[in-house]
Coordinates of C-alpha atoms in Angstrom, one line a residue:
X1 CA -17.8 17.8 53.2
X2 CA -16.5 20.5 55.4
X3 CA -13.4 22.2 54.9
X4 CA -10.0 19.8 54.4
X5 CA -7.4 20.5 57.2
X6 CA -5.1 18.0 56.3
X7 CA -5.1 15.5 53.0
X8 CA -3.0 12.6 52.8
X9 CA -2.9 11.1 48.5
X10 CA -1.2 8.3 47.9
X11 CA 0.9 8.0 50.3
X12 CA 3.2 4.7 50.4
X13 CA 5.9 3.8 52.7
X14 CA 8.6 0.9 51.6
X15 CA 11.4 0.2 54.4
X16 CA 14.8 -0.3 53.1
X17 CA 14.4 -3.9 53.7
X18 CA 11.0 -4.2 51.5
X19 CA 8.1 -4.0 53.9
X20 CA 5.6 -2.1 52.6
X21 CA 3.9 -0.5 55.7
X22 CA 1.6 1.6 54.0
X23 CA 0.3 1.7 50.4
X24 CA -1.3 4.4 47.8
X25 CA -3.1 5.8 51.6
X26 CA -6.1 8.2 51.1
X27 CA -7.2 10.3 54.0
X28 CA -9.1 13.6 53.9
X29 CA -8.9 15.5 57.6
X30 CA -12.0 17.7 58.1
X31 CA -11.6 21.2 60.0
X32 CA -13.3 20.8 63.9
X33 CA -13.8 17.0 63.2
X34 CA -12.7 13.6 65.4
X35 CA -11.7 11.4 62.9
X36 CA -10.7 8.0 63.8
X37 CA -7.8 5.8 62.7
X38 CA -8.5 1.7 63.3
X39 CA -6.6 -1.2 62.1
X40 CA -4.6 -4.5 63.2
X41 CA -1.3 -3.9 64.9
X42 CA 1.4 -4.0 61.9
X43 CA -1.6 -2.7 59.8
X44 CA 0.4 1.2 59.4
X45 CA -1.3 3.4 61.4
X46 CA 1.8 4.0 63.5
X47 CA 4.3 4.5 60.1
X48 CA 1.2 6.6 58.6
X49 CA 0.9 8.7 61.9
X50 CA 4.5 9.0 62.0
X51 CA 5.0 10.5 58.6
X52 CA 1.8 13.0 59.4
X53 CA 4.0 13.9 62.6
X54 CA 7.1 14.1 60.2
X55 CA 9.2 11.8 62.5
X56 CA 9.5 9.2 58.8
X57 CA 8.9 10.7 55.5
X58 CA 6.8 8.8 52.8
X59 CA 8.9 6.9 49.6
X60 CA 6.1 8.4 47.6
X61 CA 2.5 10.3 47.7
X62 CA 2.0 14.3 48.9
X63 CA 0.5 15.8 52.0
X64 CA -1.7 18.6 51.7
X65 CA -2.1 21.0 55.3
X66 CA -4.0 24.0 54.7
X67 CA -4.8 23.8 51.5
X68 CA -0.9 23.6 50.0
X69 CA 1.8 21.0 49.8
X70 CA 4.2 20.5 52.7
X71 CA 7.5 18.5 53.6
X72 CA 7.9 19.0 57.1
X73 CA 11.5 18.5 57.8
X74 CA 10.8 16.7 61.3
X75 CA 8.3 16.8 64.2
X76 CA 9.5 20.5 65.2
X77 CA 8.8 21.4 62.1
X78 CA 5.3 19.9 61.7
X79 CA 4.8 21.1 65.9
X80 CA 5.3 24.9 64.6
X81 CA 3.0 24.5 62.0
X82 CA 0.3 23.4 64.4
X83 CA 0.3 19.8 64.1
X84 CA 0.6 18.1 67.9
X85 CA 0.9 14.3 69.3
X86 CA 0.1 13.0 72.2
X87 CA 2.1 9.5 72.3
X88 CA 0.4 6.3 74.2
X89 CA 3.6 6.0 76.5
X90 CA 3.7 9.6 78.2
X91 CA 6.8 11.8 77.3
X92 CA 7.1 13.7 80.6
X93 CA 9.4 14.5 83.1
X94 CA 8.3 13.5 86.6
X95 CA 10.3 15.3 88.6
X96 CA 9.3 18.4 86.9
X97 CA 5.8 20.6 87.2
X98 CA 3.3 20.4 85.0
X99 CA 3.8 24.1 84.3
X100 CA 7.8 23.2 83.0
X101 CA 6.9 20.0 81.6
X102 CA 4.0 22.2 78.8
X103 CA 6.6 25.1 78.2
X104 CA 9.8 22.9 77.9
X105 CA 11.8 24.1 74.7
X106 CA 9.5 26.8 74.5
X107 CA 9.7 28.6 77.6
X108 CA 9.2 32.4 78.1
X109 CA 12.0 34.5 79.1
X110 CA 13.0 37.7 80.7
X111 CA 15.9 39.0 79.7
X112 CA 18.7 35.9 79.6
X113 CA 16.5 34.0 82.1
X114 CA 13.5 31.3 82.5
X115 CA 10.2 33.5 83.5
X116 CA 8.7 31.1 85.6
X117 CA 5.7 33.1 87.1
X118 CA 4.9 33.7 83.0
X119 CA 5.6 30.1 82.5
X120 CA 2.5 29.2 85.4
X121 CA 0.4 32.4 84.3
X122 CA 0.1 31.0 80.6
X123 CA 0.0 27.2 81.3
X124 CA -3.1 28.0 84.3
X125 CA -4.9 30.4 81.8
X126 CA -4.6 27.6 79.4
X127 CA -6.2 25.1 81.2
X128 CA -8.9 27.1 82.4
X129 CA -9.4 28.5 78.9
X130 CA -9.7 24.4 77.9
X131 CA -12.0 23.2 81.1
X132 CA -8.7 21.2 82.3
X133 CA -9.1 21.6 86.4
X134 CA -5.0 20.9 87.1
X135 CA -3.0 22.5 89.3
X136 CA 0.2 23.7 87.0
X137 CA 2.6 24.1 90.1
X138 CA 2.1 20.8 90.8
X139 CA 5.1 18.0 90.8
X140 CA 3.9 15.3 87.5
X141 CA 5.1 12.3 89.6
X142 CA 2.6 13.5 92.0
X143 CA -0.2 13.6 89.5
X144 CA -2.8 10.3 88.5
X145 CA -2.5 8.9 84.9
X146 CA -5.5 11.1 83.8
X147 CA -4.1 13.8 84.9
X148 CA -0.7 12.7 83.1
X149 CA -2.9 12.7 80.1
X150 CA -4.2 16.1 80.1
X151 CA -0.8 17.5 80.8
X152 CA 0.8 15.7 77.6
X153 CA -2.6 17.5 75.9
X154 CA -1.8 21.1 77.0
X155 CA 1.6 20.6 76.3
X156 CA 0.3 20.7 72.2
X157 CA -1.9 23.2 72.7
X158 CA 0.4 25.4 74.0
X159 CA 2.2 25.3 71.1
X160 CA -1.2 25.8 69.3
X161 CA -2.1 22.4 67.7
X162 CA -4.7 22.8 65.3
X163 CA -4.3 18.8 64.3
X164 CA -4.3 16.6 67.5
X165 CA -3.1 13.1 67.4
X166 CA -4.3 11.0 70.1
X167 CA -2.5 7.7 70.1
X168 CA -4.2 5.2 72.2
X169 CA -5.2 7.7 74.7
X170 CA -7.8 5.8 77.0
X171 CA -5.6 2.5 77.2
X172 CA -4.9 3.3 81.4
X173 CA -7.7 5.4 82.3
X174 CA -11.1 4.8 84.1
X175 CA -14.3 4.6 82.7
X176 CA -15.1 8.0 84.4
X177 CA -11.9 9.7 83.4
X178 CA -12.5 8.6 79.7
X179 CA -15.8 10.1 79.5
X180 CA -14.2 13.6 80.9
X181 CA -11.6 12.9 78.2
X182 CA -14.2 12.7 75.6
X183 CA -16.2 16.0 76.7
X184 CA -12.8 17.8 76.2
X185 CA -12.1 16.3 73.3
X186 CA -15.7 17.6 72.1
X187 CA -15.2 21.0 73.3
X188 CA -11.9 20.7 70.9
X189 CA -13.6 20.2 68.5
X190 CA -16.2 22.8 68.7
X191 CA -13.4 25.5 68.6
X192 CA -12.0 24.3 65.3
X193 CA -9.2 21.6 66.6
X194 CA -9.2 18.6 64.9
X195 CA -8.1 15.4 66.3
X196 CA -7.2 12.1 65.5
X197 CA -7.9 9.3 67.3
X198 CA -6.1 6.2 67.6
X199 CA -7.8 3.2 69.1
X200 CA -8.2 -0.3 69.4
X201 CA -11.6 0.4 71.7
X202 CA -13.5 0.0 69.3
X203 CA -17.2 0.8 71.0
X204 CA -14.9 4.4 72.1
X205 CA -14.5 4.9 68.4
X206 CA -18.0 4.9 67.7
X207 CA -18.8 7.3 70.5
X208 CA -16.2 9.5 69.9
X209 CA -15.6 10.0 66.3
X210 CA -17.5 11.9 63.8
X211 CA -16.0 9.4 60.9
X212 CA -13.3 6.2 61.0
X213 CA -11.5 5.1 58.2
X214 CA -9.9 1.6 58.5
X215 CA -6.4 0.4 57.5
X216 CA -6.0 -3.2 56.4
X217 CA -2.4 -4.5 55.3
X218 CA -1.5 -0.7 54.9
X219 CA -4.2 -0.2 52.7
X220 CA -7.1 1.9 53.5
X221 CA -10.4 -0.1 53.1
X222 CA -13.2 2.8 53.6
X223 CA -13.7 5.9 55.6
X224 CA -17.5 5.5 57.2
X225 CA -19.7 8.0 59.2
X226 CA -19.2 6.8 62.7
X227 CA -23.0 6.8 63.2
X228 CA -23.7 4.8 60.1
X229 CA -21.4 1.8 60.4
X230 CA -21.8 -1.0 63.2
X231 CA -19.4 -2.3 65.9
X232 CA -19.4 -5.8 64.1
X233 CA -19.0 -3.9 60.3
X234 CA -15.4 -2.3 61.9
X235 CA -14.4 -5.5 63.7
X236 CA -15.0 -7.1 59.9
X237 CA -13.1 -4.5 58.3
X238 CA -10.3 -4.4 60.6
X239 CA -9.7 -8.5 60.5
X240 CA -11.8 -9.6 57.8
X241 CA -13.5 -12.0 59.6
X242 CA -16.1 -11.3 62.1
X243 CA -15.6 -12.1 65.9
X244 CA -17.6 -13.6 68.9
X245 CA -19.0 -11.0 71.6
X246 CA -19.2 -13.1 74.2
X247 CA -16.5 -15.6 75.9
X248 CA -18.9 -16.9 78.1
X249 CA -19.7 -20.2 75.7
X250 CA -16.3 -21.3 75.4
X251 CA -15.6 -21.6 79.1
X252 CA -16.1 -25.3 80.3
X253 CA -16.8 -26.2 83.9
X254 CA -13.1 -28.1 85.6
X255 CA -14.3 -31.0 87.7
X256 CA -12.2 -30.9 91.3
X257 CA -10.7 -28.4 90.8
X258 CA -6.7 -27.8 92.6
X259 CA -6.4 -24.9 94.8
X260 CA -2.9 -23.5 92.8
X261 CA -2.2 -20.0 94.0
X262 CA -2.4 -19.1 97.7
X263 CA -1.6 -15.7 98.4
X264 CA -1.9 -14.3 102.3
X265 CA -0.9 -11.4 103.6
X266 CA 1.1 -10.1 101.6
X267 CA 2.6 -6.5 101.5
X268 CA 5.2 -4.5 100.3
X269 CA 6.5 -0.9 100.5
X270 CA 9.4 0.7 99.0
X271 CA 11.4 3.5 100.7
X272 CA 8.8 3.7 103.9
X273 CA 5.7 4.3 101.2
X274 CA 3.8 1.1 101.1
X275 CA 2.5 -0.1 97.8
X276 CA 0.6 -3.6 98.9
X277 CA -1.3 -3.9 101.6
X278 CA -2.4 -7.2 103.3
X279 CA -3.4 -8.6 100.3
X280 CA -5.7 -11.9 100.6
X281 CA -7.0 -14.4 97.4
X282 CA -6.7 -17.1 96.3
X283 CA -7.4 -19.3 92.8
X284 CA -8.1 -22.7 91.7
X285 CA -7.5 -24.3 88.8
X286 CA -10.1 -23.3 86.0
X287 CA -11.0 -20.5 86.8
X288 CA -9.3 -16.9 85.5
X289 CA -9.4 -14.5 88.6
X290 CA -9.7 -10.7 87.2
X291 CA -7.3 -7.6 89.1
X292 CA -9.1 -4.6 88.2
X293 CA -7.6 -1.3 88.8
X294 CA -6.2 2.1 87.7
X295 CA -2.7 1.7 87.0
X296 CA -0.4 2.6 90.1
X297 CA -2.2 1.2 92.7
X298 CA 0.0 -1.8 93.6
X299 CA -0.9 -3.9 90.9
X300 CA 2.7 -4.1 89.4
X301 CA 4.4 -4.6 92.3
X302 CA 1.7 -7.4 93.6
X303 CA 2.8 -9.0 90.6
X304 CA 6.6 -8.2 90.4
X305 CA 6.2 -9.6 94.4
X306 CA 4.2 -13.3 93.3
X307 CA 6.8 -13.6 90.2
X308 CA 10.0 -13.4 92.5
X309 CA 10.9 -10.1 90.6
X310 CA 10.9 -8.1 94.0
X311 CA 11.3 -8.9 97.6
X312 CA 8.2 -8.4 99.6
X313 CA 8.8 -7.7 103.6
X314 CA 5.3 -9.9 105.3
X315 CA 3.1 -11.8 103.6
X316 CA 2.8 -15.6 101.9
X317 CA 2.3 -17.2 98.6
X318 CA 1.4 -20.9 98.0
X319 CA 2.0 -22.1 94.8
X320 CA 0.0 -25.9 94.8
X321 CA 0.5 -26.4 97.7
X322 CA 4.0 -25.3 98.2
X323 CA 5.3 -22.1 99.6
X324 CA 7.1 -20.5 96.7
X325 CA 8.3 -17.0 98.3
X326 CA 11.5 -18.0 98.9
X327 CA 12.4 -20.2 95.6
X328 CA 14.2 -18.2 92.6
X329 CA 12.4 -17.6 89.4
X330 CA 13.5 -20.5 87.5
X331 CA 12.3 -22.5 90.4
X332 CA 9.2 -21.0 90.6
X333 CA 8.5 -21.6 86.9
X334 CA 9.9 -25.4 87.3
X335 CA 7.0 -25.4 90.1
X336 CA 4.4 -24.2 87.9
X337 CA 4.5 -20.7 86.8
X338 CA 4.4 -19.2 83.4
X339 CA 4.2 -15.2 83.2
X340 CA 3.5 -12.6 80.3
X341 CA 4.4 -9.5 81.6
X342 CA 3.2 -6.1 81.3
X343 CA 6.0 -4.8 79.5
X344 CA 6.5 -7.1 76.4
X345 CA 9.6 -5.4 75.4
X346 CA 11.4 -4.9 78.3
X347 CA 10.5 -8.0 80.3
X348 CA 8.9 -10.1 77.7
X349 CA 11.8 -10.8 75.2
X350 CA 14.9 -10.3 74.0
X351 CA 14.6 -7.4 71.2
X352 CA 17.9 -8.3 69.3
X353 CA 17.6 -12.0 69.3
X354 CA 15.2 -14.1 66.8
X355 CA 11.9 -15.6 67.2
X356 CA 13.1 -19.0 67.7
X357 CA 15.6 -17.8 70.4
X358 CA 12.6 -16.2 72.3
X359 CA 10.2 -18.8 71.7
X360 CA 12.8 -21.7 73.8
X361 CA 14.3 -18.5 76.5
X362 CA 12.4 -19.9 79.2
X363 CA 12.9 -23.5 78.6
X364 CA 16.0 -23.8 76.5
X365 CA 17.6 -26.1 79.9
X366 CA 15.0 -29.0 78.9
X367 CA 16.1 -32.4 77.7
X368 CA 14.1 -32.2 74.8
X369 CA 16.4 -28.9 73.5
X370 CA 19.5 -29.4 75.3
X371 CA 22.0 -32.1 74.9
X372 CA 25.1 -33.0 76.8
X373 CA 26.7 -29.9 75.3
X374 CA 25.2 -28.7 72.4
X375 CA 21.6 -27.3 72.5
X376 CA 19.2 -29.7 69.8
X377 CA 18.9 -27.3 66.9
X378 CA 16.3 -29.5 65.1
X379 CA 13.8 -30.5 67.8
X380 CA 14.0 -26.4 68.3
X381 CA 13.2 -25.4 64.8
X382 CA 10.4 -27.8 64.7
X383 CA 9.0 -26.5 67.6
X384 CA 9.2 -22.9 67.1
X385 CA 7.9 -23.4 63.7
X386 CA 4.9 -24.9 65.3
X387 CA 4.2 -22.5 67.7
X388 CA 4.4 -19.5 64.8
X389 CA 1.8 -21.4 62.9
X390 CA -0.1 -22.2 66.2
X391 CA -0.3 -18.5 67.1
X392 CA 0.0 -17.1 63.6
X393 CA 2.8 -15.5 63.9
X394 CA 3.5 -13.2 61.2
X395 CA 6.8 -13.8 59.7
X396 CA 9.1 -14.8 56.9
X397 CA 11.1 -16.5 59.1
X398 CA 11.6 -17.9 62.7
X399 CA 15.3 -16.6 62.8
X400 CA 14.3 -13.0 62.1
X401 CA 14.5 -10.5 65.1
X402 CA 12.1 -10.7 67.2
X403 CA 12.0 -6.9 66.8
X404 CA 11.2 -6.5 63.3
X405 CA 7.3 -8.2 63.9
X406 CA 4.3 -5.7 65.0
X407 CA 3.2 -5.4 68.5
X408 CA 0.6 -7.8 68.1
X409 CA 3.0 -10.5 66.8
X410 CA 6.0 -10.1 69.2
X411 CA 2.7 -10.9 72.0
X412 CA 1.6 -13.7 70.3
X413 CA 5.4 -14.6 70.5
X414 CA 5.5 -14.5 74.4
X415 CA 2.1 -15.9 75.0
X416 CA 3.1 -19.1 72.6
X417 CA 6.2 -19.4 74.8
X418 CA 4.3 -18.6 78.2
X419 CA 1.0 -21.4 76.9
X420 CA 3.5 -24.1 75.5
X421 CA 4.9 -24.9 79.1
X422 CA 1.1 -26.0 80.2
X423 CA 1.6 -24.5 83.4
X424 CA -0.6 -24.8 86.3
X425 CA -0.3 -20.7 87.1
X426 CA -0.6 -18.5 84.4
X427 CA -0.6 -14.8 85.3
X428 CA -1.1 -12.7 82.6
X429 CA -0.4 -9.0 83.2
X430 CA -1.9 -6.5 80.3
X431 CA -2.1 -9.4 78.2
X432 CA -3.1 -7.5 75.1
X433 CA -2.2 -3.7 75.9
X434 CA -1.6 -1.7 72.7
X435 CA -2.4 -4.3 70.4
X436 CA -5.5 -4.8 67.8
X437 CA -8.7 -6.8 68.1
X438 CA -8.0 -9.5 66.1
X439 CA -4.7 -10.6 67.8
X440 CA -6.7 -9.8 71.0
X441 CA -9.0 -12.3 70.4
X442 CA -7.0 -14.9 69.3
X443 CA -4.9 -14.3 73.1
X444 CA -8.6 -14.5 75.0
X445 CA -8.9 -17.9 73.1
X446 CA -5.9 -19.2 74.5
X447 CA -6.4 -18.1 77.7
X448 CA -9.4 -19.5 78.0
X449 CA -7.9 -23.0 76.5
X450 CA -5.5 -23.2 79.7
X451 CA -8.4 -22.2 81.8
X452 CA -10.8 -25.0 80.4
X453 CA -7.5 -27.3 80.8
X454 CA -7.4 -26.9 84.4
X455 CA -4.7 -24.1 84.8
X456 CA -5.1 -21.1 87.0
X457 CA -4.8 -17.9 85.6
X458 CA -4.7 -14.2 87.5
X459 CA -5.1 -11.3 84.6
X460 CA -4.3 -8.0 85.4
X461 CA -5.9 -5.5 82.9
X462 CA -6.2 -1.5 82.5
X463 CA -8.9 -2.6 80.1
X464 CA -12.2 -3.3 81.6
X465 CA -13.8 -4.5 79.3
X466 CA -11.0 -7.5 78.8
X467 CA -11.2 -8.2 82.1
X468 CA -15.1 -8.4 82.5
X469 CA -15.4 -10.6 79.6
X470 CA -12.9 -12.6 80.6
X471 CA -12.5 -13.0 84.5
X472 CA -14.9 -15.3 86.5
X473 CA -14.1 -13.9 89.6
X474 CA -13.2 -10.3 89.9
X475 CA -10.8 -8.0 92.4
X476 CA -10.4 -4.4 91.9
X477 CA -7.2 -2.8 93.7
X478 CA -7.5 1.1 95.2
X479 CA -3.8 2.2 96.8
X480 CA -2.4 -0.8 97.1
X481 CA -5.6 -3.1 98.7
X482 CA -8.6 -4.8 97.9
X483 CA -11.2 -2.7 97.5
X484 CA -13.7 -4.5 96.0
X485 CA -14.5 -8.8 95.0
X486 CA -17.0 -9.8 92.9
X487 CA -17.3 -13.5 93.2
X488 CA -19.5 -13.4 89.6
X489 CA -19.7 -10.8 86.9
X490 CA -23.0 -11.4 85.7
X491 CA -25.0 -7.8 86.5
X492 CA -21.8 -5.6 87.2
X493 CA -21.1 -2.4 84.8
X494 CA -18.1 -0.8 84.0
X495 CA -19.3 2.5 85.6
X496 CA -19.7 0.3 89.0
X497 CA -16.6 -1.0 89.0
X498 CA -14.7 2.7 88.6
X499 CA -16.6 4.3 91.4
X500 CA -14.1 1.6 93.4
X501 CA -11.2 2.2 91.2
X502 CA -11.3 5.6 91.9
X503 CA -11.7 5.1 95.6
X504 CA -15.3 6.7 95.7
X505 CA -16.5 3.4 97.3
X506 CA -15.0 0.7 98.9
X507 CA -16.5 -2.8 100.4
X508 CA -16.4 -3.9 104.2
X509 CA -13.8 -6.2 104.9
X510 CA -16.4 -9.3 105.3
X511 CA -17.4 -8.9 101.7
X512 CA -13.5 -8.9 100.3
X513 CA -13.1 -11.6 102.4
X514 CA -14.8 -13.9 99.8
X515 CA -11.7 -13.3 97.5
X516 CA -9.7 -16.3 99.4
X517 CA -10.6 -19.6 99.6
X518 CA -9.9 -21.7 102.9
X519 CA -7.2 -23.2 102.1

C-alpha cells in the first residue's frame, strides 16, 4: 500500500424518505494513483461521490483526507482543500474564454479590478505546465468537446486539486481524444494527483486504472488490482450475472424486408451556419442503421429535423412510403414512429409526473386507455405494471415520480413506452448514455427484438463501441455530412472509424452513396 490520500469508513447514506443509497462504504484513496469507481446506475457512486465533493453529507461513517478527519462544509470547502470535480455534463460558460471560465470566482486582481493579462498568463502557463495544447484566449463555444474537457480539468487544477474526480469523462469523445485523455491523466498521476474515475466503459477501466473497486446496491463488493481482475469478473461484480459479448447471434435475418425510412436531401442551417448537409440514406425494416460521430456535427439536429422537432429548409423524408415532412409529431408517430431521445430528462419524460403517467404520455388518446370522457384507469394500471416488470423497472410503485428512479430506470421507462407501440421506425438517439452495463444490455436486447421483428431502427451513439456492436450498417457524420458508410462492420476498428470522425479522412461521394437504397 502506498500512502492514503483520502479514506472513506463506513460511510452510509439514508434519504429522508428511506433509501439507502450507500451502506457501511469502504474506500482507501492511494497518493499518485487512478482508482476507479464502477457500478449499476442507482448503485451510489453518484451519492458517494457527492458526499466526497461535500455537495450531501453522509447520515453516518467518517472521511479521512490527509491523514485527519474532515467535514467539509460544501464543495468550496472541499475545492480549497484540494479536492476537484469534473462533472459528465460540462459546467461552462460558452460565451466566455477559456482563460475566464478556469479563474471564475477566483480571479486575480489589481487593485479593485479583474487582471486579465494575469488571468491568461497563469491559465497558459498552466496548460503548458500540464501538456494541455489550448489556446486560453479562445471563446469555449468555439472549442470541440475534448477540448471542453480539458478546460473543465484546468479549471481544478488551478485551484490545485490534489483528488480529481472524473465523472464519466470519455462518454462524448473520440477514440483518439480518449487516449490523449488517458496520457494526461497518467502524467497526473506521476506528479502525485490522484484521480478518480467514474465509468461505465468498462475495457477504459481496465486500461486506465491502477485499482477498481465495485459498488453493488450501495455496498462495496471488492476493490481489485486493475491488472489482476478480468473484463467478464467486473461485468459479474457490477450485475451479478455475467453478460454476452457479442450481439451478433441474436440478430435474425427479416425476409422482404419494407423500405421504412427514406431520407433525401436533406439540410438544415440555423442563422446562415449550416448544420446538415445533403444528407442521403435510407433503411429497411430489420436492419439497425448506426450514425457515428463526435457530438456536434449535425447529428442532433438530423434527428430533431426527421422527428418534426425542427423545421428543415431542402430536403425529403419518406416514412413507408409516405412523405412525412410536413405531418406534426403526433401524426408522424400515428404513421410509424417511436423516438427515445438524447436527453431523457428533458425530452424523454415528464420529471414531476409518475411512472404510469410516462409510461401511457404518448399514447394516452388510444381507445384501449381513453373512454368517452374519462381516461380507463384499470386497462392503464395493468399495462404499466407490465411494462415495469417487462423492463424491470425498479420501483415500489408505478405512481411514484418518475424522478425518484436511477438513470438507468427512468431509460428503461422511455424505451418500454417507445418498444410497446411496435413501431415500424424506431430511432434511438444515445440510447444508453450515462447509464450502467447491465441496464445497457437489457436496452440492446430490445432493440434487437424490434429489429428481428421487422422494425427499422436508426441509433445515434457517442459510444462506439454500442454502435459497432450493434449497427448492421454504419454512417459516421463530420460537420454536418456523410463522411463515411460502411455497408458491414465485420473488419472495421474503432481507431478507423475516428480518423473520419475527426475529419482526417473522408470517402469519395460514390462510396457514401451506398448509404441509400433506390427507392
Amino acid at each position: 500500500m502506498g500512502e492514503t490520500i483520502l479514506k472513506l469508513e463506513n460511510i452510509t447514506k439514508i434519504y429522508p424518505n428511506g433509501t439507502v443509497a450507500n451502506k457501511n462504504i469502504n474506500i482507501e484513496l492511494e497518493k499518485g494513483e487512478i482508482h476507479s469507481i464502477v457500478g449499476e446506475n442507482g448503485a451510489g457512486k453518484s451519492t458517494l461521490m457527492k458526499i466526497i465533493f461535500a455537495i450531501e453529507q453522509q447520515t453516518s461513517g467518517k472521511i479521512y483526507y490527509k491523514g485527519q478527519e474532515v467535514h467539509f462544509q460544501g464543495s468550496m470547502d472541499a475545492i480549497e482543500n484540494g479536492i476537484g470535480m469534473v462533472h459528465q455534463h460540462f459546467m461552462l460558460i460558452p460565451s466566455f474564454t477559456v482563460a475566464q471560465n478556469i479563474v471564475l470566482g477566483s480571479e486575480p486582481r489589481k487593485a479593485a479590478f479583474i487582471d486579465m493579462k494575469e488571468a491568461v498568463r497563469r491559465t497558459q502557463e498552466l496548460a503548458h505546465k500540464y501538456h494541455f495544447d489550448i489556446d486560453v484566449t479562445e471563446k469555449v463555444e468555439n472549442l470541440t468537446v475534448g477540448a471542453k474537457q480539458k478546460v473543465e480539468i484546468l479549471k481544478t487544477l488551478y485551484r490545485n486539486a490534489e483528488v480529481i474526480i472524473l465523472d464519466e469523462p470519455t462518454a462524448v469523445l473520440t477514440p483518439q481524444e480518449t487516449e490523449a485523455l488517458f496520457a494526461q491523466l497518467k502524467t497526473f498521476k506521476e506528479i502525485g494527483h490522484t484521480i478518480v474515475f467514474i465509468s461505465h466503459k468498462l475495457g477504459e477501466v481496465k486500461q486506465i486504472s491502477d485499482r477498481v473497486t465495485v459498488i453493488r446496491n450501495g455496498e462495496t463488493k471488492g476493490t481489485y488490482a486493475a491488472a489482476d481482475v478480468t473484463i467478464d469478473k467486473l461485468t459479474e461484480l457490477i450485475i451479478g450475472s455475467k453478460l454476452e459479448s457479442s450481439y451478433d447471434g441474436l440478430k435474425k435475418p427479416v425476409e422482404n424486408p419494407q423500405l421504412i425510412l427514406d431520407v433525401r436531401g436533406l439540410s438544415y442551417s440555423e442563422s446562415g451556419v449550416s448544420k446538415v448537409k445533403n444528407m442521403n440514406f435510407s433503411i429497411r425494416g430489420g436492419e439497425i442503421l448506426g450514425i457515428a460521430g463526435v457530438q456536434g456535427n449535425g447529428q442532433e439536429q438530423l434527428i430533431r429535423a426527421i422527428t418534426g422537432m425542427i423545421h428543415f429548409q431542402d430536403g425529403s423524408v419518406k416514412l413507408a412510403g409516405q412523405p412525412i415532412e410536413r405531418l406534426n409529431i403526433l401524426k408522424k408517430r400515428e404513421a410509424g414512429m417511436s423516438y427515445i431521445p438524447e436527453d431523457r430528462m428533458v425530452d424523454g419524460c415528464a420529471a414531476q409526473a409518475s411512472i404510469q403517467d410516462n409510461l401511457i404520455s404518448t399514447y394516452y388518446r388510444s381507445r384501449d386507455y381513453s373512454g368517452a370522457v374519462f381516461l380507463k384507469a384499470k386497462a392503464i394500471q395493468a399495462k404499466s405494471a407490465q411494462l415495469v416488470e417487462r423492463f424491470s423497472v425498479k420501483t415500489r410503485s408505478p405512481k411514484e415520480k418518475v424522478s425518484s428512479l436511477s438513470g438507468g430506470n427512468i431509460q428503461k421507462v422511455v424505451v418500454a413506452r417507445e418498444w410497446n407501440t411496435q413501431p415500424k421506425l424506431m430511432i434511438a438517439e444515445q440510447p444508453t448514455r450515462g447509464i450502467d452495463v447491465g441496464s445497457a444490455n437489457y436496452i440492446h436486447h430490445q432493440l434487437i427484438d424490434m429489429r428481428n421483428n421487422g422494425a427499422a431502427i436508426l441509433l445515434v451513439s457517442a459510444d462506439l463501441n454500442e454502435v459497432m456492436m450493434l449497427s448492421d450498417r454504419l454512417i459516421v457524420m463530420y460537420e454536418g455530412e456523410i463522411a463515411a458508410y460502411f455497408d458491414s462492420l465485420h473488419g472495421v476498428t474503432e481507431s478507423q472509424l475516428g480518423l473520419y470522425m475527426l475529419g482526417v479522412e473522408h470517402q469519395s461521394e460514390a462510396e457514401i452513396k451506398g448509404a441509400c437504397y433506390d427507392a
